[in-house]
Structure formats: structure tokens, C-alpha cells
Coordinates of N, CA, C and O and ligand atoms in Angstrom, one line a residue:
M273 N 5.3 15.8 -12.6 CA 6.3 14.9 -13.0 C 7.6 15.6 -13.3 O 7.6 16.6 -14.1
S274 N 8.7 15.2 -12.7 CA 10.0 15.9 -13.1 C 10.4 15.5 -14.5 O 9.9 14.5 -15.0
L275 N 11.4 16.2 -14.9 CA 12.0 15.8 -16.3 C 12.5 14.4 -16.3 O 12.4 13.7 -17.2
I276 N 13.2 14.1 -15.2 CA 13.8 12.7 -15.1 C 12.7 11.7 -15.1 O 12.8 10.7 -15.8
D277 N 11.6 11.9 -14.3 CA 10.5 11.0 -14.4 C 10.0 10.8 -15.8 O 9.7 9.7 -16.2
K278 N 9.8 11.9 -16.5 CA 9.3 11.9 -17.8 C 10.2 11.1 -18.7 O 9.7 10.3 -19.5
A279 N 11.5 11.3 -18.6 CA 12.5 10.6 -19.4 C 12.4 9.1 -19.1 O 12.3 8.2 -20.0
V280 N 12.3 8.7 -17.8 CA 12.2 7.3 -17.5 C 10.9 6.7 -18.0 O 10.9 5.6 -18.6
A281 N 9.8 7.4 -17.8 CA 8.5 6.9 -18.3 C 8.6 6.7 -19.8 O 8.1 5.7 -20.3
A282 N 9.2 7.6 -20.5 CA 9.3 7.5 -22.0 C 10.1 6.3 -22.4 O 9.9 5.7 -23.5
L283 N 11.1 5.9 -21.5 CA 11.9 4.7 -21.9 C 11.3 3.4 -21.5 O 11.8 2.4 -21.9
T284 N 10.2 3.4 -20.7 CA 9.6 2.2 -20.3 C 9.1 1.4 -21.5 O 8.3 2.0 -22.2
P285 N 9.5 0.2 -21.7 CA 9.0 -0.6 -22.8 C 7.5 -0.7 -22.8 O 7.0 -1.1 -21.7
P286 N 6.9 -0.5 -23.9 CA 5.4 -0.3 -23.8 C 4.7 -1.6 -24.2 O 3.9 -1.7 -25.1
E287 N 4.9 -2.7 -23.4 CA 4.1 -3.9 -23.7 C 2.7 -3.5 -23.3 O 2.4 -2.7 -22.4
S288 N 1.7 -4.0 -24.0 CA 0.3 -3.6 -23.8 C -0.3 -4.3 -22.6 O 0.2 -5.4 -22.2
E289 N -1.4 -3.8 -22.2 CA -2.2 -4.4 -21.1 C -2.6 -5.8 -21.5 O -2.5 -6.8 -20.7
R290 N -2.9 -6.0 -22.8 CA -3.3 -7.3 -23.3 C -2.1 -8.3 -23.2 O -2.3 -9.5 -22.7
E291 N -0.9 -7.9 -23.5 CA 0.3 -8.7 -23.4 C 0.5 -9.1 -21.9 O 0.9 -10.2 -21.6
R292 N 0.3 -8.1 -21.0 CA 0.5 -8.4 -19.6 C -0.5 -9.4 -19.1 O -0.1 -10.3 -18.3
R293 N -1.7 -9.3 -19.6 CA -2.8 -10.2 -19.1 C -2.4 -11.6 -19.6 O -2.6 -12.6 -18.9
R294 N -2.0 -11.7 -20.9 CA -1.6 -13.0 -21.5 C -0.4 -13.6 -20.7 O -0.5 -14.8 -20.3
A295 N 0.6 -12.8 -20.4 CA 1.7 -13.3 -19.6 C 1.3 -13.8 -18.2 O 1.7 -14.9 -17.8
R296 N 0.3 -13.1 -17.6 CA -0.2 -13.6 -16.3 C -0.9 -14.9 -16.4 O -0.7 -15.8 -15.6
R297 N -1.7 -15.1 -17.4 CA -2.5 -16.3 -17.6 C -1.5 -17.5 -17.9 O -1.6 -18.6 -17.3
E298 N -0.5 -17.2 -18.7 CA 0.5 -18.3 -19.0 C 1.3 -18.7 -17.8 O 1.5 -19.8 -17.6
A299 N 1.6 -17.6 -17.0 CA 2.4 -17.9 -15.8 C 1.5 -18.7 -14.8 O 2.0 -19.7 -14.2
Q300 N 0.2 -18.4 -14.7 CA -0.7 -19.1 -13.8 C -0.8 -20.6 -14.3 O -1.0 -21.5 -13.5
D301 N -0.8 -20.8 -15.6 CA -0.9 -22.1 -16.1 C 0.3 -23.0 -15.8 O 0.2 -24.2 -15.5
I302 N 1.5 -22.4 -15.7 CA 2.7 -23.2 -15.5 C 3.1 -23.2 -14.0 O 4.0 -24.0 -13.6
A303 N 2.6 -22.3 -13.2 CA 3.0 -22.3 -11.8 C 2.1 -23.4 -11.0 O 0.9 -23.3 -11.1
A304 N 2.8 -24.3 -10.5 CA 2.1 -25.4 -9.7 C 1.4 -24.8 -8.5 O 1.9 -23.9 -7.9
A305 N 0.2 -25.3 -8.2 CA -0.6 -24.8 -7.1 C 0.2 -24.9 -5.8 O 0.9 -25.9 -5.6
G306 N 0.3 -23.9 -5.1 CA 1.0 -23.9 -3.8 C 2.5 -23.7 -3.9 O 3.2 -23.7 -2.9
S307 N 3.0 -23.4 -5.1 CA 4.4 -23.3 -5.3 C 4.9 -21.8 -5.0 O 4.0 -20.9 -4.9
W308 N 6.2 -21.6 -5.0 CA 6.7 -20.2 -4.8 C 6.2 -19.3 -5.9 O 5.8 -18.2 -5.6
F309 N 6.1 -19.8 -7.1 CA 5.7 -19.0 -8.3 C 4.2 -18.6 -8.1 O 3.8 -17.5 -8.3
A310 N 3.4 -19.6 -7.7 CA 2.0 -19.3 -7.6 C 1.8 -18.3 -6.4 O 0.9 -17.4 -6.5
M311 N 2.5 -18.4 -5.4 CA 2.4 -17.4 -4.3 C 2.8 -16.0 -4.7 O 2.1 -15.0 -4.4
I312 N 3.8 -15.9 -5.5 CA 4.2 -14.6 -6.0 C 3.2 -14.0 -7.0 O 2.9 -12.8 -6.9
L313 N 2.6 -14.9 -7.8 CA 1.5 -14.4 -8.7 C 0.4 -13.8 -7.9 O -0.2 -12.8 -8.2
D314 N 0.0 -14.5 -6.8 CA -1.0 -14.1 -5.9 C -0.7 -12.7 -5.3 O -1.5 -11.8 -5.3
H315 N 0.6 -12.5 -4.9 CA 1.0 -11.2 -4.3 C 1.0 -10.1 -5.4 O 0.7 -9.0 -5.1
H316 N 1.4 -10.5 -6.6 CA 1.3 -9.5 -7.7 C -0.1 -9.0 -7.9 O -0.4 -7.8 -8.1
E317 N -1.1 -9.9 -7.8 CA -2.5 -9.5 -7.9 C -2.9 -8.6 -6.7 O -3.6 -7.7 -6.9
Q318 N -2.4 -8.9 -5.6 CA -2.7 -8.1 -4.4 C -2.1 -6.7 -4.5 O -2.7 -5.7 -4.1
I319 N -0.9 -6.6 -5.1 CA -0.3 -5.3 -5.4 C -1.2 -4.5 -6.3 O -1.4 -3.3 -6.1
E320 N -1.7 -5.2 -7.4 CA -2.5 -4.5 -8.3 C -3.8 -4.0 -7.6 O -4.3 -2.9 -7.9
A321 N -4.3 -4.8 -6.7 CA -5.5 -4.4 -6.0 C -5.2 -3.2 -5.1 O -6.1 -2.3 -5.0
A322 N -4.0 -3.2 -4.5 CA -3.6 -2.0 -3.7 C -3.5 -0.7 -4.5 O -3.9 0.3 -4.1
F323 N -3.0 -0.9 -5.8 CA -2.9 0.3 -6.7 C -4.4 0.8 -7.0 O -4.6 2.0 -7.0
D324 N -5.2 -0.2 -7.3 CA -6.6 0.2 -7.6 C -7.3 0.9 -6.5 O -7.9 1.9 -6.7
A325 N -7.1 0.4 -5.2 CA -7.7 1.1 -4.1 C -7.1 2.5 -3.9 O -7.9 3.4 -3.6
L326 N -5.9 2.7 -4.1 CA -5.3 4.0 -4.0 C -5.8 4.9 -5.1 O -6.2 6.1 -4.8
E327 N -5.9 4.4 -6.3 CA -6.4 5.3 -7.4 C -7.9 5.7 -7.1 O -8.3 6.8 -7.5
K328 N -8.6 4.8 -6.5 CA -10.1 5.1 -6.3 C -10.3 5.9 -5.0 O -11.4 6.5 -4.9
A329 N -9.3 6.0 -4.1 CA -9.6 6.7 -2.8 C -9.9 8.2 -3.1 O -9.2 8.8 -3.9
G330 N -10.9 8.7 -2.5 CA -11.4 10.0 -2.8 C -10.7 11.1 -2.0 O -10.2 12.1 -2.5
S331 N -10.7 10.9 -0.7 CA -10.2 12.0 0.2 C -8.7 11.8 0.5 O -8.1 10.8 0.2
A332 N -8.1 12.9 1.0 CA -6.6 12.8 1.3 C -6.4 11.7 2.3 O -5.4 11.0 2.2
A333 N -7.2 11.6 3.3 CA -7.0 10.7 4.4 C -7.1 9.2 3.8 O -6.3 8.4 4.2
Q334 N -8.1 9.0 2.9 CA -8.3 7.7 2.3 C -7.1 7.4 1.5 O -6.6 6.2 1.4
R335 N -6.5 8.4 0.8 CA -5.4 8.1 0.0 C -4.2 7.7 0.8 O -3.4 6.8 0.5
R336 N -4.0 8.4 1.9 CA -2.8 8.1 2.8 C -2.9 6.7 3.3 O -1.9 6.0 3.4
A337 N -4.2 6.3 3.7 CA -4.3 4.9 4.2 C -4.0 3.9 3.1 O -3.3 2.9 3.3
A338 N -4.6 4.2 1.9 CA -4.3 3.2 0.8 C -2.9 3.2 0.4 O -2.3 2.1 0.1
Q339 N -2.2 4.4 0.5 CA -0.8 4.5 0.1 C 0.0 3.7 1.1 O 1.0 3.0 0.7
K340 N -0.4 3.8 2.4 CA 0.4 3.0 3.4 C 0.4 1.5 3.1 O 1.4 0.9 3.2
W341 N -0.8 1.0 2.8 CA -0.9 -0.4 2.5 C -0.1 -0.8 1.3 O 0.6 -1.8 1.2
L342 N -0.2 0.0 0.2 CA 0.5 -0.2 -1.0 C 2.0 -0.3 -0.7 O 2.7 -1.3 -1.1
A343 N 2.5 0.6 0.1 CA 3.9 0.6 0.5 C 4.3 -0.6 1.3 O 5.4 -1.2 1.0
I344 N 3.4 -1.0 2.2 CA 3.8 -2.2 3.0 C 3.8 -3.5 2.1 O 4.8 -4.3 2.2
I345 N 2.8 -3.7 1.3 CA 2.8 -4.9 0.5 C 3.9 -4.9 -0.5 O 4.5 -6.0 -0.8
L346 N 4.1 -3.8 -1.1 CA 5.2 -3.7 -2.1 C 6.6 -4.0 -1.5 O 7.4 -4.7 -2.0
T347 N 6.8 -3.4 -0.3 CA 8.1 -3.6 0.4 C 8.2 -5.0 0.8 O 9.3 -5.6 0.6
G348 N 7.2 -5.6 1.4 CA 7.3 -7.0 1.9 C 7.5 -7.9 0.8 O 8.4 -8.8 0.9
H349 N 6.8 -7.7 -0.3 CA 7.0 -8.6 -1.5 C 8.4 -8.4 -2.1 O 9.1 -9.4 -2.4
S350 N 8.9 -7.2 -2.2 CA 10.2 -7.0 -2.8 C 11.3 -7.5 -1.9 O 12.3 -8.1 -2.4
I351 N 11.2 -7.3 -0.6 CA 12.2 -7.8 0.3 C 12.3 -9.3 0.2 O 13.4 -9.9 0.1
A352 N 11.2 -10.0 0.1 CA 11.2 -11.5 0.0 C 11.8 -11.9 -1.3 O 12.6 -12.9 -1.3
E353 N 11.5 -11.2 -2.4 CA 12.1 -11.6 -3.7 C 13.6 -11.3 -3.6 O 14.4 -12.1 -4.1
E354 N 14.0 -10.2 -3.0 CA 15.4 -9.8 -3.0 C 16.2 -10.7 -2.1 O 17.4 -11.0 -2.4
A355 N 15.6 -11.2 -1.0 CA 16.3 -12.1 -0.1 C 16.4 -13.5 -0.6 O 17.3 -14.3 -0.3
V356 N 15.4 -14.0 -1.4 CA 15.3 -15.4 -1.7 C 15.3 -15.7 -3.2 O 16.0 -16.6 -3.7
I357 N 14.4 -14.9 -4.0 CA 14.2 -15.3 -5.4 C 15.3 -14.8 -6.3 O 15.8 -15.6 -7.1
Y358 N 15.7 -13.6 -6.1 CA 16.8 -13.0 -7.0 C 18.1 -13.7 -6.8 O 18.8 -14.0 -7.8
P359 N 18.5 -14.0 -5.6 CA 19.7 -14.8 -5.4 C 19.6 -16.1 -6.2 O 20.6 -16.6 -6.8
A360 N 18.5 -16.8 -6.1 CA 18.3 -18.1 -6.8 C 18.4 -17.9 -8.3 O 18.9 -18.7 -9.0
M361 N 17.8 -16.7 -8.8 CA 17.9 -16.5 -10.3 C 19.4 -16.3 -10.6 O 19.9 -16.9 -11.6
A362 N 20.2 -15.6 -9.8 CA 21.6 -15.4 -10.1 C 22.3 -16.7 -10.1 O 23.2 -16.9 -10.9
S363 N 22.0 -17.6 -9.2 CA 22.8 -18.9 -9.2 C 22.2 -20.0 -10.1 O 23.0 -20.8 -10.6
H364 N 20.9 -19.9 -10.4 CA 20.4 -21.0 -11.2 C 20.0 -20.6 -12.7 O 19.9 -21.4 -13.5
S365 N 19.6 -19.4 -12.9 CA 19.2 -19.0 -14.2 C 19.9 -17.9 -14.9 O 20.6 -18.0 -15.8
E366 N 19.7 -16.6 -14.4 CA 20.3 -15.5 -15.1 C 20.8 -14.4 -14.2 O 20.0 -13.8 -13.5
K367 N 22.1 -14.2 -14.1 CA 22.6 -13.2 -13.3 C 22.2 -11.7 -13.7 O 21.8 -10.9 -12.8
A368 N 22.2 -11.5 -15.0 CA 21.9 -10.1 -15.5 C 20.5 -9.8 -15.1 O 20.2 -8.7 -14.7
G369 N 19.6 -10.7 -15.3 CA 18.1 -10.5 -15.0 C 18.0 -10.2 -13.5 O 17.1 -9.4 -13.1
A370 N 18.7 -10.9 -12.7 CA 18.6 -10.7 -11.2 C 19.1 -9.3 -10.9 O 18.4 -8.6 -10.1
E371 N 20.2 -8.8 -11.5 CA 20.7 -7.5 -11.2 C 19.7 -6.4 -11.6 O 19.4 -5.4 -10.9
M372 N 19.1 -6.6 -12.8 CA 18.1 -5.7 -13.3 C 16.9 -5.6 -12.3 O 16.4 -4.6 -12.1
A373 N 16.5 -6.8 -11.9 CA 15.3 -6.9 -11.0 C 15.6 -6.1 -9.7 O 14.7 -5.3 -9.2
Y374 N 16.8 -6.2 -9.1 CA 17.2 -5.5 -7.9 C 17.1 -4.0 -8.2 O 16.6 -3.2 -7.4
Q375 N 17.6 -3.6 -9.3 CA 17.6 -2.1 -9.7 C 16.2 -1.6 -9.8 O 15.9 -0.5 -9.3
E376 N 15.4 -2.3 -10.5 CA 14.0 -1.9 -10.7 C 13.3 -1.7 -9.4 O 12.6 -0.7 -9.2
Q377 N 13.5 -2.6 -8.5 CA 12.8 -2.5 -7.2 C 13.4 -1.4 -6.3 O 12.6 -0.8 -5.6
S378 N 14.7 -1.2 -6.4 CA 15.2 -0.1 -5.5 C 14.6 1.3 -6.1 O 14.3 2.2 -5.3
A379 N 14.5 1.4 -7.4 CA 13.9 2.6 -8.0 C 12.5 2.8 -7.5 O 12.1 3.9 -7.2
A380 N 11.7 1.7 -7.5 CA 10.3 1.8 -7.1 C 10.2 2.2 -5.7 O 9.3 3.0 -5.3
K381 N 11.1 1.6 -4.8 CA 11.1 2.0 -3.4 C 11.3 3.5 -3.2 O 10.6 4.2 -2.4
G382 N 12.2 4.1 -4.0 CA 12.5 5.5 -3.9 C 11.3 6.3 -4.3 O 10.9 7.3 -3.7
E383 N 10.6 5.9 -5.4 CA 9.5 6.6 -5.9 C 8.3 6.5 -5.0 O 7.5 7.5 -4.8
V384 N 8.1 5.4 -4.4 CA 6.9 5.2 -3.4 C 7.2 6.1 -2.2 O 6.3 6.8 -1.7
A385 N 8.4 6.2 -1.7 CA 8.7 7.0 -0.6 C 8.5 8.5 -0.9 O 8.0 9.3 -0.1
A386 N 8.8 8.8 -2.2 CA 8.6 10.2 -2.6 C 7.1 10.6 -2.6 O 6.8 11.8 -2.5
L387 N 6.2 9.7 -2.8 CA 4.8 10.0 -2.7 C 4.4 10.6 -1.4 O 3.5 11.5 -1.3
E388 N 5.1 10.2 -0.3 CA 4.8 10.7 1.0 C 5.0 12.2 1.1 O 4.5 12.9 2.0
E389 N 5.8 12.8 0.2 CA 6.1 14.2 0.3 C 5.2 15.0 -0.6 O 5.3 16.2 -0.6
L390 N 4.3 14.4 -1.3 CA 3.4 15.1 -2.2 C 2.0 15.2 -1.6 O 1.5 14.3 -0.8
D391 N 1.3 16.3 -1.9 CA -0.1 16.4 -1.5 C -0.9 15.3 -2.3 O -0.9 15.3 -3.5
P392 N -1.6 14.5 -1.5 CA -2.2 13.3 -2.1 C -3.4 13.7 -3.1 O -3.8 12.8 -3.9
L393 N -3.8 14.9 -3.1 CA -4.9 15.3 -4.0 C -4.3 16.1 -5.2 O -5.1 16.6 -6.0
S394 N -3.0 16.2 -5.3 CA -2.4 17.1 -6.3 C -2.2 16.3 -7.6 O -2.2 15.1 -7.7
E395 N -2.0 17.0 -8.7 CA -1.7 16.4 -10.0 C -0.3 15.7 -10.0 O -0.2 14.7 -10.6
D396 N 0.6 16.3 -9.3 CA 2.0 15.7 -9.2 C 1.9 14.3 -8.6 O 2.6 13.4 -9.0
Y397 N 1.0 14.2 -7.6 CA 0.8 12.9 -6.9 C 0.3 11.9 -7.9 O 0.8 10.8 -8.0
R398 N -0.8 12.3 -8.6 CA -1.4 11.4 -9.6 C -0.4 11.0 -10.7 O -0.4 9.8 -11.0
D399 N 0.4 11.9 -11.1 CA 1.4 11.6 -12.2 C 2.4 10.6 -11.6 O 2.8 9.7 -12.3
K400 N 2.9 10.9 -10.4 CA 3.9 10.0 -9.9 C 3.3 8.6 -9.7 O 4.0 7.6 -10.0
L401 N 2.1 8.5 -9.2 CA 1.5 7.2 -8.9 C 1.3 6.5 -10.2 O 1.6 5.3 -10.3
A402 N 0.9 7.2 -11.3 CA 0.7 6.5 -12.6 C 2.1 6.0 -13.1 O 2.2 4.9 -13.7
H403 N 3.1 6.8 -12.9 CA 4.5 6.4 -13.3 C 4.9 5.1 -12.5 O 5.5 4.2 -13.1
I404 N 4.7 5.1 -11.2 CA 5.1 4.0 -10.4 C 4.3 2.7 -10.8 O 4.9 1.7 -11.0
R405 N 3.1 2.9 -11.0 CA 2.2 1.8 -11.4 C 2.7 1.2 -12.8 O 2.8 0.0 -12.9
G406 N 3.1 2.0 -13.7 CA 3.6 1.6 -15.0 C 4.9 0.8 -14.8 O 5.1 -0.2 -15.4
A407 N 5.8 1.4 -14.0 CA 7.1 0.7 -13.8 C 6.9 -0.6 -13.1 O 7.6 -1.6 -13.4
V408 N 6.0 -0.7 -12.1 CA 5.8 -1.9 -11.3 C 5.2 -3.0 -12.3 O 5.5 -4.1 -12.3
A409 N 4.2 -2.5 -13.1 CA 3.5 -3.4 -14.0 C 4.6 -4.0 -15.0 O 4.5 -5.2 -15.3
H410 N 5.5 -3.2 -15.5 CA 6.5 -3.7 -16.4 C 7.4 -4.7 -15.7 O 7.8 -5.8 -16.2
H411 N 7.8 -4.4 -14.5 CA 8.7 -5.2 -13.7 C 8.0 -6.6 -13.5 O 8.6 -7.7 -13.7
M412 N 6.7 -6.6 -13.1 CA 6.0 -7.9 -12.9 C 5.9 -8.6 -14.2 O 6.0 -9.9 -14.3
Y413 N 5.7 -7.9 -15.3 CA 5.6 -8.6 -16.7 C 6.9 -9.3 -17.0 O 6.9 -10.4 -17.4
E414 N 8.0 -8.6 -16.7 CA 9.3 -9.3 -17.0 C 9.4 -10.5 -16.1 O 9.9 -11.6 -16.6
E415 N 9.0 -10.4 -14.9 CA 9.1 -11.6 -14.0 C 8.2 -12.7 -14.5 O 8.6 -13.9 -14.5
E416 N 7.0 -12.4 -14.8 CA 6.0 -13.4 -15.1 C 6.3 -14.1 -16.5 O 6.0 -15.2 -16.7
S417 N 6.7 -13.2 -17.4 CA 6.9 -13.8 -18.8 C 8.2 -14.4 -19.0 O 8.3 -15.3 -19.9
R418 N 9.3 -14.0 -18.3 CA 10.6 -14.5 -18.7 C 11.4 -15.0 -17.4 O 11.8 -16.2 -17.4
R419 N 11.6 -14.1 -16.5 CA 12.5 -14.4 -15.4 C 12.1 -15.6 -14.6 O 12.9 -16.5 -14.3
F420 N 10.9 -15.6 -14.1 CA 10.4 -16.7 -13.2 C 10.1 -18.0 -13.9 O 10.5 -19.0 -13.3
P421 N 9.5 -18.0 -15.1 CA 9.4 -19.3 -15.8 C 10.8 -20.0 -16.0 O 10.9 -21.2 -15.8
K422 N 11.8 -19.1 -16.3 CA 13.1 -19.7 -16.5 C 13.7 -20.3 -15.2 O 14.3 -21.4 -15.2
L423 N 13.5 -19.5 -14.1 CA 14.0 -20.0 -12.8 C 13.2 -21.3 -12.4 O 13.8 -22.3 -12.0
Q424 N 11.9 -21.3 -12.6 CA 11.2 -22.5 -12.3 C 11.7 -23.8 -13.1 O 11.8 -24.9 -12.5
E425 N 12.0 -23.5 -14.3 CA 12.5 -24.6 -15.2 C 13.8 -25.1 -14.7 O 14.1 -26.3 -14.7
R426 N 14.7 -24.2 -14.3 CA 16.1 -24.6 -14.0 C 16.3 -25.1 -12.6 O 17.2 -25.9 -12.3
A427 N 15.4 -24.7 -11.6 CA 15.6 -25.1 -10.2 C 15.1 -26.5 -10.0 O 14.0 -26.9 -10.6
D428 N 15.8 -27.3 -9.3 CA 15.3 -28.7 -9.0 C 14.3 -28.7 -7.9 O 14.0 -27.6 -7.3
A429 N 13.7 -29.8 -7.7 CA 12.5 -29.9 -6.8 C 12.9 -29.4 -5.4 O 12.1 -28.7 -4.7
A430 N 14.1 -29.7 -4.9 CA 14.5 -29.3 -3.5 C 14.6 -27.8 -3.5 O 14.2 -27.2 -2.5
T431 N 15.2 -27.2 -4.5 CA 15.4 -25.8 -4.6 C 14.0 -25.1 -4.6 O 13.7 -24.1 -3.9
R432 N 13.1 -25.6 -5.4 CA 11.8 -25.0 -5.6 C 11.0 -25.1 -4.2 O 10.4 -24.1 -3.8
A433 N 11.2 -26.2 -3.5 CA 10.5 -26.3 -2.2 C 11.1 -25.3 -1.2 O 10.4 -24.6 -0.4
R434 N 12.4 -25.1 -1.3 CA 13.1 -24.1 -0.4 C 12.7 -22.7 -0.7 O 12.4 -21.9 0.2
L435 N 12.5 -22.4 -2.0 CA 12.1 -21.0 -2.4 C 10.7 -20.8 -1.9 O 10.4 -19.6 -1.4
R436 N 9.9 -21.7 -1.9 CA 8.5 -21.6 -1.4 C 8.5 -21.2 0.1 O 7.9 -20.3 0.5
R437 N 9.2 -22.0 0.8 CA 9.3 -21.9 2.3 C 9.9 -20.5 2.6 O 9.4 -19.8 3.5
R438 N 11.1 -20.2 2.0 CA 11.8 -19.0 2.4 C 11.1 -17.7 1.9 O 11.2 -16.7 2.6
Y439 N 10.5 -17.8 0.7 CA 9.8 -16.6 0.3 C 8.7 -16.2 1.2 O 8.5 -15.1 1.7
E440 N 7.9 -17.2 1.6 CA 6.8 -17.0 2.5 C 7.2 -16.5 3.8 O 6.6 -15.6 4.4
E441 N 8.3 -17.1 4.3 CA 8.8 -16.7 5.6 C 9.2 -15.2 5.6 O 8.9 -14.4 6.5
E442 N 9.9 -14.8 4.6 CA 10.4 -13.4 4.5 C 9.2 -12.4 4.3 O 9.2 -11.3 4.9
F443 N 8.3 -12.8 3.4 CA 7.1 -12.0 3.2 C 6.3 -11.7 4.5 O 6.0 -10.6 4.9
K444 N 6.1 -12.8 5.2 CA 5.3 -12.7 6.5 C 6.1 -12.0 7.6 O 5.5 -11.3 8.4
R445 N 7.4 -12.0 7.5 CA 8.2 -11.3 8.5 C 7.9 -9.8 8.4 O 7.9 -9.1 9.4
Y446 N 7.6 -9.3 7.2 CA 7.3 -7.9 7.0 C 5.8 -7.6 7.0 O 5.4 -6.6 7.6
V447 N 5.1 -8.4 6.3 CA 3.6 -8.1 6.1 C 2.7 -8.7 7.1 O 1.7 -8.2 7.4
G448 N 3.2 -9.8 7.7 CA 2.3 -10.6 8.6 C 1.5 -11.6 7.8 O 1.6 -11.6 6.6
G449 N 0.8 -12.5 8.5 CA 0.2 -13.6 7.8 C -1.2 -13.3 7.3 O -1.7 -14.0 6.4
D450 N -1.8 -12.3 7.8 CA -3.2 -11.9 7.4 C -3.2 -10.6 6.7 O -3.1 -9.5 7.4
T451 N -3.4 -10.6 5.4 CA -3.3 -9.4 4.7 C -4.5 -8.4 4.9 O -4.3 -7.2 4.9
Q452 N -5.7 -9.0 5.2 CA -6.8 -8.2 5.5 C -6.5 -7.4 6.8 O -6.8 -6.2 6.9
A453 N -6.0 -8.0 7.8 CA -5.6 -7.3 9.1 C -4.6 -6.3 8.8 O -4.6 -5.2 9.4
G454 N -3.7 -6.6 7.8 CA -2.6 -5.7 7.4 C -3.2 -4.4 6.8 O -2.7 -3.3 7.1
V455 N -4.2 -4.5 6.0 CA -4.9 -3.3 5.4 C -5.4 -2.4 6.5 O -5.2 -1.2 6.5
M456 N -6.1 -3.0 7.5 CA -6.7 -2.2 8.6 C -5.7 -1.6 9.4 O -5.8 -0.4 9.8
K457 N -4.6 -2.3 9.7 CA -3.5 -1.7 10.6 C -2.9 -0.6 9.9 O -2.6 0.5 10.5
A458 N -2.6 -0.7 8.5 CA -2.0 0.3 7.8 C -2.9 1.6 7.8 O -2.4 2.7 7.9
A459 N -4.2 1.4 7.7 CA -5.1 2.6 7.8 C -5.0 3.3 9.1 O -5.0 4.5 9.2
Q460 N -5.0 2.5 10.2 CA -4.8 3.1 11.5 C -3.5 3.9 11.6 O -3.5 5.0 12.2
E461 N -2.5 3.3 11.2 CA -1.1 3.9 11.2 C -1.2 5.2 10.5 O -0.6 6.2 10.9
A462 N -1.8 5.2 9.3 CA -1.8 6.4 8.4 C -2.6 7.5 9.1 O -2.2 8.7 9.1
R463 N -3.6 7.2 9.9 CA -4.4 8.2 10.6 C -3.6 8.8 11.8 O -3.8 10.0 12.1
S464 N -2.8 8.0 12.4 CA -2.1 8.5 13.6 C -0.8 9.3 13.2 O -0.1 9.9 14.1
H465 N -0.4 9.4 11.9 CA 0.8 10.1 11.5 C 0.5 11.6 11.2 O -0.6 11.9 10.7
Ligands
FE2_209 FE1 7.5 -9.5 -8.0

């Protein structure tokens, strides 16, 4: 871990795992079934599953495959939020929160790309992965506990319906409609590089 990584990690607000789980449950309670918010919560869970798979992967090849899928789902999810959800936050609920969210996601993209340059079995790789996971977990906590409940409350029914349609459209444009097929394709791509 570089000195800068350590400094950033030290600054990350330390909400506990328990607080994160509580925020997730409360968000699931208020997100209407089939809504934009429910779809995002589902994708947040899939991102956590992708981190789990990467942490559990034993060999370098398995790590590269799991890392590829993590990068794809994180990028697809963040592109859809950046194209659809954060602009809506800026116009309906909170501009400062939207700007912060963009910054957090661009930092995460940089860190995920940096993983590609590290030996997947090295300690540096494990440190960077843990740092990325912590930063992404905090980002999701902010969205689930504050930013998105506020947007859901402020947006009218027509806006909420548009967010649902547009978020899904942008996510699928990058990730595709079938995430299981996406996992397999990512593994194939990782093998051929
Ligand atoms: Fe998100």
C-alpha cells in the first residue's frame, strides 16, 4: 500500500459493518419492489458478491477472472449511476452529494485499474483490494443511508419511473442483461489476455 493509499484509508469514516447492514435493511424496507432504488440495492449486493469471489479465488488465473468480473459490474453500475442517478440527485435533492459521489467513483475506477498492474498473489494486491473494498463499502453506505432515500423522497412518480428505466438501460448497455453469462464471459476474456 502506498503512503497515499494509507492516508486515504486512514481518512475513510469508520462506520461499522453492523451500521452498514442496518442501512441496507432500512433501504430495502423503503425501496419499492421493482423501483430504481431496489435495482441499485440488488446491484450493490452483486458487487459485494464479486468482491467475495475475488477474495476467495486461490490461483492467479482465478483471481484475474474474478477481478475482470468485479471491474465489469463496478464500471457498469457506476456508469449507470453517473449518467442517470447523480444528475437527478443534483437537480432534485443535493448537488454537493452528487459531486462527492462522482469523485468517489472516479477514485475507485483508478484503483481498480491499478490492480491490473499488480501480481494477483502479492501482498500489495491484497492490500489494494482491501482498500478498494472499504472505499466502495463506504460509498454504498452513503448512498443507501442518505443520498438515495433523499432522492426517492424528493423525486415525483414520473421521475422515479424514468430513473428506473434509464438506470437499467445504461447498466445493460455495459454489463448485458444476464449477469451469470457476464461472469463466464469475463472469465474467458481474462484467460485470453
Ligand atoms: Fe452505487
